[in-house]
Tab-separated table of C-alpha atoms in Angstrom:
chain	number	residue	atom	x	y	z
A	75	MET	CA	0.000	0.000	0.000
A	76	LYS	CA	2.805	2.379	0.901
A	77	THR	CA	4.616	1.728	-2.348
A	78	ILE	CA	1.416	2.413	-4.302
A	79	LYS	CA	1.019	5.738	-2.447
A	80	ILE	CA	4.621	6.687	-3.194
A	81	PHE	CA	4.171	5.755	-6.820
A	82	THR	CA	0.988	7.798	-7.035
A	83	ILE	CA	2.710	10.847	-5.575
A	84	VAL	CA	5.725	10.440	-7.829
A	85	GLY	CA	3.358	9.935	-10.744
A	86	ILE	CA	1.418	13.108	-9.998
A	87	PHE	CA	4.616	15.141	-9.576
A	88	SER	CA	6.117	13.893	-12.757
A	89	PHE	CA	2.867	14.650	-14.558
A	90	ILE	CA	2.825	18.187	-13.142
A	91	SER	CA	6.443	18.785	-14.057
A	92	PHE	CA	5.659	17.705	-17.622
A	93	SER	CA	3.201	20.535	-17.989
A	94	PHE	CA	5.953	23.100	-17.380
A	95	THR	CA	8.128	21.895	-20.230
A	96	THR	CA	7.653	23.269	-23.696
A	97	ILE	CA	8.039	20.682	-26.370
A	98	MET	CA	11.399	21.380	-27.935
A	99	GLN	CA	11.592	21.280	-31.708
A	100	ASP	CA	13.750	18.413	-32.890
A	101	LYS	CA	17.028	19.383	-34.409
A	102	TRP	CA	16.708	19.589	-38.161
A	103	ILE	CA	19.244	17.154	-39.497
A	104	VAL	CA	20.547	17.979	-42.935
A	105	PRO	CA	21.881	15.027	-44.970
A	106	ALA	CA	25.621	15.268	-45.667
A	107	LYS	CA	24.944	15.386	-49.411
A	108	TYR	CA	23.158	18.714	-48.985
A	109	GLU	CA	25.260	20.006	-46.071
A	110	ASN	CA	28.361	20.108	-48.274
A	111	MET	CA	26.573	21.019	-51.490
A	112	LYS	CA	28.280	23.791	-53.422
A	113	ASN	CA	26.211	26.841	-54.296
A	114	PRO	CA	26.334	26.922	-58.119
A	115	THR	CA	25.256	30.570	-58.355
A	116	ASN	CA	27.140	33.791	-57.911
A	117	PRO	CA	25.703	35.247	-54.673
A	118	LYS	CA	26.005	38.788	-56.003
A	119	GLU	CA	24.084	38.130	-59.196
A	120	ASP	CA	20.318	38.188	-59.657
A	121	LEU	CA	19.685	39.257	-56.047
A	122	ALA	CA	16.615	41.158	-57.255
A	123	ILE	CA	15.118	37.912	-58.562
A	124	GLY	CA	15.923	36.202	-55.254
A	125	LYS	CA	14.261	39.039	-53.380
A	126	SER	CA	11.213	38.852	-55.620
A	127	LEU	CA	10.911	35.086	-55.073
A	128	TYR	CA	11.407	35.498	-51.313
A	129	ASN	CA	8.658	38.106	-51.191
A	130	LYS	CA	6.314	35.925	-53.168
A	131	HIS	CA	6.862	32.572	-51.460
A	132	CYS	CA	8.444	33.160	-48.034
A	133	LYS	CA	7.501	36.590	-46.683
A	134	SER	CA	3.975	35.721	-45.562
A	135	CYS	CA	5.372	33.435	-42.824
A	136	HIS	CA	9.029	34.408	-42.345
A	137	GLY	CA	8.436	38.148	-42.495
A	138	LYS	CA	9.921	40.879	-44.612
A	139	GLU	CA	13.225	40.873	-42.692
A	140	GLY	CA	13.217	37.154	-41.930
A	141	TYR	CA	12.482	37.599	-38.201
A	142	GLY	CA	9.808	34.899	-38.384
A	143	ASP	CA	7.088	37.503	-37.892
A	144	GLY	CA	5.099	37.220	-41.127
A	145	THR	CA	1.331	37.636	-41.151
A	146	LYS	CA	0.746	33.882	-41.188
A	147	ALA	CA	3.403	33.068	-38.549
A	148	ASP	CA	0.985	33.062	-35.597
A	149	GLY	CA	-0.980	30.178	-37.032
A	150	LEU	CA	2.080	27.922	-37.264
A	151	LYS	CA	3.321	25.543	-34.568
A	152	GLY	CA	7.066	25.281	-35.132
A	153	ASP	CA	9.853	27.762	-34.535
A	154	LEU	CA	10.302	29.719	-37.726
A	155	GLY	CA	13.849	30.814	-36.945
A	156	ASP	CA	15.305	34.271	-37.238
A	157	PHE	CA	17.259	34.763	-40.453
A	158	SER	CA	18.991	37.874	-39.110
A	159	THR	CA	20.887	36.010	-36.367
A	160	ALA	CA	24.480	34.831	-36.582
A	161	GLU	CA	23.346	31.388	-35.434
A	162	PHE	CA	21.065	31.018	-38.414
A	163	GLN	CA	23.626	32.415	-40.814
A	164	SER	CA	26.286	29.981	-39.548
A	165	GLN	CA	24.559	27.203	-41.510
A	166	SER	CA	26.044	26.239	-44.844
A	167	ASP	CA	24.408	27.319	-48.114
A	168	GLY	CA	23.671	23.663	-48.779
A	169	ALA	CA	21.811	23.316	-45.459
A	170	LEU	CA	19.638	26.354	-46.207
A	171	TYR	CA	19.038	25.021	-49.708
A	172	TYR	CA	17.948	21.660	-48.265
A	173	LYS	CA	15.574	23.232	-45.767
A	174	THR	CA	14.000	25.545	-48.367
A	175	THR	CA	13.684	22.754	-50.909
A	176	ILE	CA	12.497	19.786	-48.860
A	177	GLY	CA	10.808	21.442	-45.884
A	178	ARG	CA	9.246	19.692	-42.910
A	179	ASP	CA	6.006	19.989	-40.914
A	180	ASP	CA	4.499	23.405	-41.622
A	181	MET	CA	7.371	24.399	-43.891
A	182	PRO	CA	6.259	23.192	-47.339
A	183	GLU	CA	8.516	21.654	-49.898
A	184	PHE	CA	9.106	24.046	-52.750
A	185	THR	CA	10.144	21.846	-55.649
A	186	LYS	CA	6.701	22.169	-57.209
A	187	LYS	CA	6.121	25.859	-56.583
A	188	ILE	CA	9.688	26.787	-57.563
A	189	PRO	CA	10.723	23.980	-59.905
A	190	ASP	CA	14.060	25.458	-61.017
A	191	ASP	CA	16.919	24.590	-58.607
A	192	GLU	CA	18.685	27.818	-59.505
A	193	ASP	CA	15.721	29.887	-58.282
A	194	ARG	CA	15.913	28.223	-54.852
A	195	TRP	CA	19.645	28.985	-54.692
A	196	LEU	CA	18.792	32.613	-55.438
A	197	ILE	CA	16.502	32.604	-52.401
A	198	VAL	CA	19.379	31.240	-50.282
A	199	ASN	CA	21.555	34.083	-51.589
A	200	TYR	CA	18.865	36.584	-50.669
A	201	MET	CA	18.503	35.100	-47.145
A	202	ARG	CA	22.222	35.804	-46.665
A	203	THR	CA	21.554	39.513	-47.135
A	204	LEU	CA	19.095	39.472	-44.214
A	205	GLN	CA	21.907	39.124	-41.641
A	206	GLU	CA	22.170	42.033	-39.225
B	170	MET	CA	9.834	-11.695	-121.109
B	171	ALA	CA	8.114	-13.160	-118.114
B	172	ARG	CA	11.480	-13.888	-116.516
B	173	ARG	CA	12.630	-10.321	-117.075
B	174	THR	CA	9.591	-8.992	-115.273
B	175	THR	CA	10.293	-11.216	-112.270
B	176	ASN	CA	13.868	-10.032	-112.259
B	177	LEU	CA	12.650	-6.467	-112.342
B	178	LYS	CA	10.250	-7.248	-109.533
B	179	THR	CA	12.959	-8.727	-107.302
B	180	LEU	CA	15.124	-5.728	-108.059
B	181	GLN	CA	12.286	-3.404	-107.086
B	182	MET	CA	11.720	-5.481	-103.975
B	183	LYS	CA	15.392	-5.109	-103.068
B	184	ASN	CA	15.213	-1.354	-103.594
B	185	TYR	CA	12.205	-1.172	-101.359
B	186	LYS	CA	14.047	-3.097	-98.685
B	187	ILE	CA	16.969	-0.677	-98.850
B	188	LEU	CA	14.584	2.254	-98.702
B	189	LEU	CA	12.732	0.758	-95.783
B	190	PHE	CA	15.962	0.107	-93.942
B	191	THR	CA	17.139	3.673	-94.528
B	192	PHE	CA	13.886	5.117	-93.278
B	193	LEU	CA	13.945	2.923	-90.217
B	194	ILE	CA	17.485	3.898	-89.348
B	195	VAL	CA	16.956	7.643	-89.884
B	196	PRO	CA	15.168	8.237	-86.565
B	197	LEU	CA	18.013	6.528	-84.721
B	198	LEU	CA	20.590	8.694	-86.448
B	199	SER	CA	18.670	11.886	-85.844
B	200	PHE	CA	18.151	10.856	-82.219
B	201	SER	CA	21.859	10.456	-81.617
B	202	GLN	CA	22.469	13.846	-83.207
B	203	LYS	CA	19.889	15.446	-80.953
B	204	LYS	CA	21.543	13.989	-77.898
B	205	ALA	CA	24.886	15.488	-78.863
B	206	LYS	CA	23.235	18.885	-79.207
B	207	ASP	CA	21.463	18.613	-75.865
B	208	SER	CA	24.756	18.650	-74.002
B	209	ILE	CA	24.726	22.416	-74.457
B	210	VAL	CA	22.502	23.570	-71.621
B	211	GLU	CA	19.634	25.734	-72.842
B	212	LYS	CA	17.589	27.000	-69.933
B	213	PRO	CA	14.066	28.237	-70.477
B	214	GLU	CA	13.445	31.801	-69.362
B	215	ARG	CA	11.454	32.408	-66.169
B	216	PRO	CA	7.709	33.015	-66.690
B	217	ALA	CA	6.868	36.311	-68.367
B	218	PHE	CA	3.742	36.869	-66.274
B	219	GLU	CA	2.527	35.910	-62.818
B	220	SER	CA	-0.704	34.202	-63.773
B	221	SER	CA	-2.454	32.600	-66.701
B	222	SER	CA	-4.362	35.717	-67.709
B	223	ILE	CA	-3.662	39.379	-68.188
B	224	ILE	CA	-7.017	41.064	-67.535
B	225	ASP	CA	-9.074	40.049	-70.603
B	226	ASN	CA	-6.589	37.918	-72.527
B	227	GLN	CA	-4.652	34.772	-71.749
B	228	THR	CA	-0.904	34.954	-71.157
B	229	ASN	CA	1.690	32.433	-72.229
B	230	VAL	CA	2.034	31.191	-68.639
B	231	LEU	CA	1.661	27.443	-68.218
B	232	PHE	CA	1.944	25.779	-64.845
B	233	ASN	CA	3.857	22.584	-64.090
B	234	LYS	CA	2.256	19.226	-64.612
B	235	ASN	CA	-0.456	18.424	-62.024
B	236	THR	CA	-1.290	21.994	-61.100
B	237	LEU	CA	-4.900	22.970	-60.550
B	238	GLU	CA	-5.844	26.590	-61.028
B	239	VAL	CA	-9.145	27.946	-59.757
B	240	VAL	CA	-10.176	31.228	-61.355
B	241	MET	CA	-12.862	33.675	-60.322
B	242	GLN	CA	-13.452	36.554	-62.694
B	243	HIS	CA	-15.889	39.348	-62.022
B	244	ARG	CA	-17.008	42.363	-64.049
B	245	PHE	CA	-19.205	44.935	-62.345
B	246	GLY	CA	-21.798	47.050	-64.165
B	247	LEU	CA	-20.872	50.198	-66.096
B	248	MET	CA	-19.298	52.898	-63.934
B	249	ASP	CA	-21.500	55.556	-65.525
B	250	GLU	CA	-24.727	53.824	-64.615
B	251	GLU	CA	-26.802	56.110	-62.455
B	252	ASN	CA	-26.965	55.473	-58.717
B	253	SER	CA	-24.867	52.335	-58.933
B	254	LEU	CA	-21.737	53.248	-56.892
B	255	LEU	CA	-19.377	53.090	-59.872
B	256	GLY	CA	-21.203	50.080	-61.227
B	257	ILE	CA	-20.819	47.969	-58.100
B	258	TYR	CA	-24.607	47.900	-57.645
B	259	GLY	CA	-25.039	48.019	-61.399
B	260	ALA	CA	-27.016	45.780	-63.681
B	261	ASN	CA	-25.284	43.549	-66.233
B	262	SER	CA	-22.508	42.387	-63.971
B	263	ASN	CA	-20.835	39.219	-65.122
B	264	ILE	CA	-18.988	36.419	-63.392
B	265	ARG	CA	-17.046	33.369	-64.475
B	266	ILE	CA	-15.809	30.508	-62.328
B	267	GLY	CA	-13.258	28.274	-63.955
B	268	LEU	CA	-10.953	25.368	-63.262
B	269	SER	CA	-7.932	24.411	-65.274
B	270	TYR	CA	-5.552	21.537	-64.823
B	271	SER	CA	-2.088	21.022	-66.256
B	272	ILE	CA	-2.019	17.487	-67.595
B	273	LEU	CA	1.505	18.002	-68.935
B	274	ASP	CA	4.120	20.673	-68.396
B	275	TRP	CA	3.074	22.198	-71.704
B	276	VAL	CA	-0.653	21.335	-71.890
B	277	THR	CA	-3.450	22.722	-69.726
B	278	VAL	CA	-7.135	21.925	-70.093
B	279	GLY	CA	-9.930	23.818	-68.428
B	280	TYR	CA	-13.641	24.337	-67.975
B	281	GLY	CA	-15.550	27.396	-66.886
B	282	ILE	CA	-19.061	28.713	-66.469
B	283	THR	CA	-20.058	32.296	-67.134
B	284	LYS	CA	-23.183	34.085	-66.020
B	285	LYS	CA	-23.738	36.037	-69.223
B	286	ASN	CA	-25.639	33.820	-71.701
B	287	ARG	CA	-25.015	30.899	-69.297
B	288	VAL	CA	-21.910	30.003	-71.256
B	289	SER	CA	-19.911	26.861	-70.554
B	290	ASP	CA	-16.455	26.852	-72.053
B	291	PHE	CA	-13.922	24.087	-72.541
B	292	ASN	CA	-10.445	25.386	-73.146
B	293	LEU	CA	-6.989	24.177	-74.070
B	294	LYS	CA	-3.653	25.896	-73.770
B	295	ALA	CA	-0.480	24.465	-75.212
B	296	GLY	CA	3.074	25.740	-75.226
B	297	ILE	CA	4.739	25.566	-78.631
B	298	LEU	CA	7.976	27.485	-78.097
B	299	ARG	CA	9.662	28.673	-74.918
B	300	GLN	CA	11.872	31.694	-74.648
B	301	THR	CA	15.388	30.696	-73.615
B	302	ARG	CA	17.810	32.560	-71.390
B	303	SER	CA	20.547	32.615	-74.006
B	304	GLY	CA	18.123	34.291	-76.416
B	305	SER	CA	18.373	31.515	-79.004
B	306	THR	CA	14.566	31.486	-78.899
B	307	PRO	CA	13.730	35.152	-78.339
B	308	PHE	CA	10.044	34.688	-77.444
B	309	SER	CA	7.477	32.146	-76.261
B	310	LEU	CA	4.693	30.947	-78.495
B	311	THR	CA	1.539	29.506	-76.951
B	312	TYR	CA	-1.785	28.417	-78.371
B	313	TYR	CA	-5.034	29.047	-76.543
B	314	GLY	CA	-8.397	27.869	-77.797
B	315	ASN	CA	-11.866	27.162	-76.538
B	316	ILE	CA	-15.273	25.791	-77.430
B	317	ALA	CA	-18.107	27.615	-75.740
B	318	ILE	CA	-21.719	26.544	-75.477
B	319	ASP	CA	-24.483	29.074	-74.978
B	320	GLY	CA	-26.624	27.539	-72.271
B	321	ARG	CA	-29.698	29.776	-72.349
B	322	SER	CA	-33.082	28.091	-72.283
B	323	GLY	CA	-33.891	28.959	-75.894
B	324	SER	CA	-37.277	30.529	-75.272
B	325	ALA	CA	-38.300	33.388	-77.585
B	326	ASN	CA	-36.983	36.256	-75.454
B	327	ASP	CA	-33.893	34.373	-74.338
B	328	GLY	CA	-32.105	33.859	-77.627
B	329	VAL	CA	-33.498	31.467	-80.188
B	330	PHE	CA	-31.507	28.477	-81.307
B	331	LEU	CA	-32.774	26.540	-84.283
B	332	THR	CA	-30.281	23.743	-83.874
B	333	ARG	CA	-27.872	22.741	-81.127
B	334	GLN	CA	-24.938	23.816	-83.297
B	335	ASP	CA	-26.227	27.396	-83.122
B	336	ARG	CA	-25.148	27.502	-79.488
B	337	TYR	CA	-21.495	26.816	-80.243
B	338	SER	CA	-18.769	29.381	-80.602
B	339	TYR	CA	-15.023	28.955	-80.919
B	340	PHE	CA	-11.892	30.930	-80.164
B	341	HIS	CA	-8.314	30.434	-81.291
B	342	GLN	CA	-5.371	32.546	-80.256
B	343	LEU	CA	-1.622	32.496	-80.708
B	344	ILE	CA	0.265	34.250	-77.931
B	345	LEU	CA	3.734	35.597	-78.636
B	346	ALA	CA	5.267	36.698	-75.374
B	347	ARG	CA	8.648	37.960	-74.351
B	348	ARG	CA	10.147	38.632	-70.954
B	349	PHE	CA	12.378	41.622	-71.651
B	350	SER	CA	13.647	41.915	-68.085
B	351	PRO	CA	12.564	40.632	-64.652
B	352	LYS	CA	10.337	43.709	-64.470
B	353	PHE	CA	8.953	44.103	-67.954
B	354	SER	CA	7.182	41.612	-70.238
B	355	MET	CA	4.985	42.049	-73.274
B	356	GLN	CA	2.839	39.935	-75.539
B	357	ILE	CA	1.091	40.135	-78.896
B	358	ALA	CA	-1.816	37.799	-79.459
B	359	PRO	CA	-3.627	37.491	-82.797
B	360	SER	CA	-6.905	35.636	-82.544
B	361	LEU	CA	-9.845	34.257	-84.475
B	362	SER	CA	-13.321	34.225	-82.967
B	363	HIS	CA	-16.122	32.250	-84.555
B	364	TYR	CA	-19.842	32.068	-83.792
B	365	ASN	CA	-21.821	29.343	-85.528
B	366	ALA	CA	-24.916	31.528	-85.537
B	367	VAL	CA	-25.007	35.299	-85.886
B	368	ASP	CA	-27.769	37.775	-86.712
B	369	TYR	CA	-28.632	38.179	-90.371
B	370	GLY	CA	-26.009	40.192	-92.273
B	371	TYR	CA	-23.201	39.729	-89.764
B	372	GLU	CA	-19.872	37.968	-90.127
B	373	ASN	CA	-19.388	34.639	-88.362
B	374	ASP	CA	-15.682	35.192	-87.897
B	375	ARG	CA	-13.546	37.983	-86.628
B	376	ILE	CA	-9.799	38.370	-86.616
B	377	SER	CA	-8.396	40.523	-83.832
B	378	VAL	CA	-5.067	41.260	-82.260
B	379	ALA	CA	-4.249	41.983	-78.637
B	380	LEU	CA	-1.272	43.711	-77.106
B	381	GLY	CA	-0.576	43.296	-73.418
B	382	GLY	CA	2.157	43.940	-70.931
B	383	ARG	CA	3.166	44.126	-67.323
B	384	LEU	CA	5.567	46.313	-65.437
B	385	LYS	CA	6.612	45.258	-61.945
B	386	ILE	CA	6.708	48.180	-59.549
B	387	SER	CA	7.540	46.127	-56.450
B	388	PRO	CA	8.381	42.447	-55.925
B	389	GLN	CA	4.695	41.604	-55.605
B	390	THR	CA	2.900	44.385	-57.436
B	391	SER	CA	2.723	45.012	-61.161
B	392	ILE	CA	0.889	47.360	-63.473
B	393	LEU	CA	-0.961	45.587	-66.276
B	394	PHE	CA	-2.237	46.856	-69.587
B	395	ASP	CA	-4.140	45.027	-72.258
B	396	TYR	CA	-5.354	46.373	-75.581
B	397	SER	CA	-7.543	44.329	-77.942
B	398	GLN	CA	-8.081	45.599	-81.468
B	399	PRO	CA	-10.681	43.976	-83.747
B	400	ILE	CA	-9.496	43.835	-87.370
B	401	THR	CA	-12.514	42.410	-89.211
B	402	SER	CA	-15.066	45.221	-89.290
B	403	LEU	CA	-18.669	44.502	-88.269
B	404	GLU	CA	-21.791	46.569	-89.002
B	405	ASP	CA	-23.328	48.739	-86.310
B	406	ASP	CA	-26.389	47.377	-84.558
B	407	PRO	CA	-29.414	48.414	-86.694
B	408	ASP	CA	-31.737	48.772	-83.679
B	409	THR	CA	-29.538	50.617	-81.190
B	410	GLY	CA	-26.860	52.073	-83.469
B	411	LEU	CA	-24.151	50.718	-81.162
B	412	SER	CA	-20.800	49.850	-82.692
B	413	TYR	CA	-19.271	46.393	-82.451
B	414	ASN	CA	-15.868	47.716	-83.531
B	415	ASN	CA	-14.671	49.341	-80.297
B	416	PRO	CA	-11.244	48.238	-79.158
B	417	GLY	CA	-10.910	46.712	-75.711
B	418	ILE	CA	-8.812	48.783	-73.356
B	419	SER	CA	-7.910	47.448	-69.931
B	420	LEU	CA	-5.654	48.900	-67.246
B	421	GLY	CA	-5.016	47.414	-63.868
B	422	VAL	CA	-2.748	46.255	-61.094
B	423	GLU	CA	-1.810	42.750	-60.035
B	424	PHE	CA	-0.766	41.503	-56.608
B	425	SER	CA	0.661	38.044	-56.433
B	426	THR	CA	1.669	35.676	-53.671
B	427	SER	CA	2.868	32.095	-53.608
B	428	ALA	CA	-0.495	30.637	-54.516
B	429	HIS	CA	-2.705	33.598	-55.402
B	430	ALA	CA	-2.826	36.296	-58.023
B	431	PHE	CA	-5.240	39.171	-57.663
B	432	GLN	CA	-5.920	41.559	-60.512
B	433	ILE	CA	-8.122	44.646	-60.214
B	434	PHE	CA	-8.673	46.827	-63.245
B	435	ILE	CA	-10.771	49.143	-65.375
B	436	THR	CA	-11.894	47.805	-68.735
B	437	ASN	CA	-14.684	48.129	-71.283
B	438	PHE	CA	-15.037	44.391	-71.927
B	439	ASN	CA	-17.549	42.540	-69.799
B	440	GLY	CA	-17.917	39.244	-71.635
B	441	ILE	CA	-15.048	37.413	-69.865
B	442	VAL	CA	-15.263	34.599	-72.448
B	443	PRO	CA	-12.915	35.912	-75.170
B	444	GLN	CA	-15.129	35.479	-78.241
B	445	GLN	CA	-17.922	37.305	-76.397
B	446	ASN	CA	-15.514	40.189	-75.743
B	447	TYR	CA	-14.169	40.296	-79.253
B	448	MET	CA	-17.423	39.958	-81.198
B	449	LYS	CA	-20.310	41.123	-79.045
B	450	ASN	CA	-18.891	44.070	-77.091
B	451	THR	CA	-20.543	47.454	-77.599
B	452	ASN	CA	-18.985	49.348	-74.663
B	453	ASP	CA	-16.740	52.215	-75.692
B	454	PHE	CA	-13.960	52.866	-73.178
B	455	PHE	CA	-13.987	56.617	-73.850
B	456	ASP	CA	-17.774	56.993	-74.003
B	457	LYS	CA	-19.299	55.852	-70.718
B	458	GLY	CA	-18.271	52.250	-71.312
B	459	MET	CA	-15.809	51.755	-68.463
B	460	LEU	CA	-16.320	49.201	-65.756
B	461	ILE	CA	-14.414	47.793	-62.798
B	462	GLY	CA	-13.451	44.151	-62.683
B	463	PHE	CA	-11.235	41.706	-60.878
B	464	ASN	CA	-9.670	38.293	-61.428
B	465	ILE	CA	-8.642	36.064	-58.552
B	466	THR	CA	-6.695	32.863	-58.997
B	467	ARG	CA	-5.620	30.157	-56.612
B	468	VAL	CA	-3.050	27.577	-57.633
B	469	TYR	CA	-2.831	24.105	-56.087
B	470	ASN	CA	0.141	21.823	-56.739
B	471	PHE	CA	-0.259	18.078	-56.594
């Protein structure tokens, strides 16, 4: 009987303590193939096209400056990241390309909306300019 | 003599065999040549326009295979109509709801219903040439065509149709488009409209040409213009004296996002279905014929 009581108390406490944790987003693992992928574009060229594509496809969630504060951001569950931070910018071009292309959860995959690989690289180049 | 003929026959037979062999091998040879050429990378240019239409005409834009586009087009009443809040409360408004699906990267088929004359239209758009980035093909060439069926009841005051064929009308258009820069694109689109049945004394066919363009003023906003000039001249309406030869003039802006395009504009065409615009329009842009309209599209990728 005593053990059951102890277990019940421990159970209740552990249950309570669970409610104070926020569910952490899993680390987004980028396959090595993409991680080390070389950016085939010149990052200084066609930035206007990259900006235009970013505004069309990304801005509504990620925000104009990439802070993750777009008009649709509130309705999404995951952490949208902040493109202006050094932490975000420390990722390789290939990693950003992978995340923009394949997506996960609320982040859609963009191979259908933006079928040309080069266009997605241009978006990566534009995201680099959002660093502050 | 008989033997000579057989000889001749076998000789002919042999020749045929050689010919046949040559013809059969030709595709293989040409295929291998094509492959060698393909090693030079020729990239198609990015789309010249944001959506499949530019106000009252189609653009050369084709979506990828397995894309569904839902279109809602609305034309309010005439802006000059009395007490109608610039035509928003006006009579004679028109609406079309359409769906189109890309069955291949270069072929889209669609269906739409329009309020005016209860028209159902089946349409087809096919890419023939694509502008390339190197400029080796300087423009895109696209075909757009439809078959429309007038769906009115056929009672005496609702349009009389003697036979079912009288309800049919057709439209064919070739769209030559060029993206001059990321900001500026233009197109020229000659067309042929055909009505199976017209009033006595009128032409069944009309050739027209349209000129359209867009200028991007911000990454998501563009200014659109569209001008449609009928070439075949039609007689004025004997009862009302209205002219069927007025050009279509449309000016507007377009806002586009990842999945939507929204166009709002002033035009004098209210038919929505192209042959209706080109052959039956009597509104004169400069003489109280202006109206407000909008097109909304939503694109779904599968």
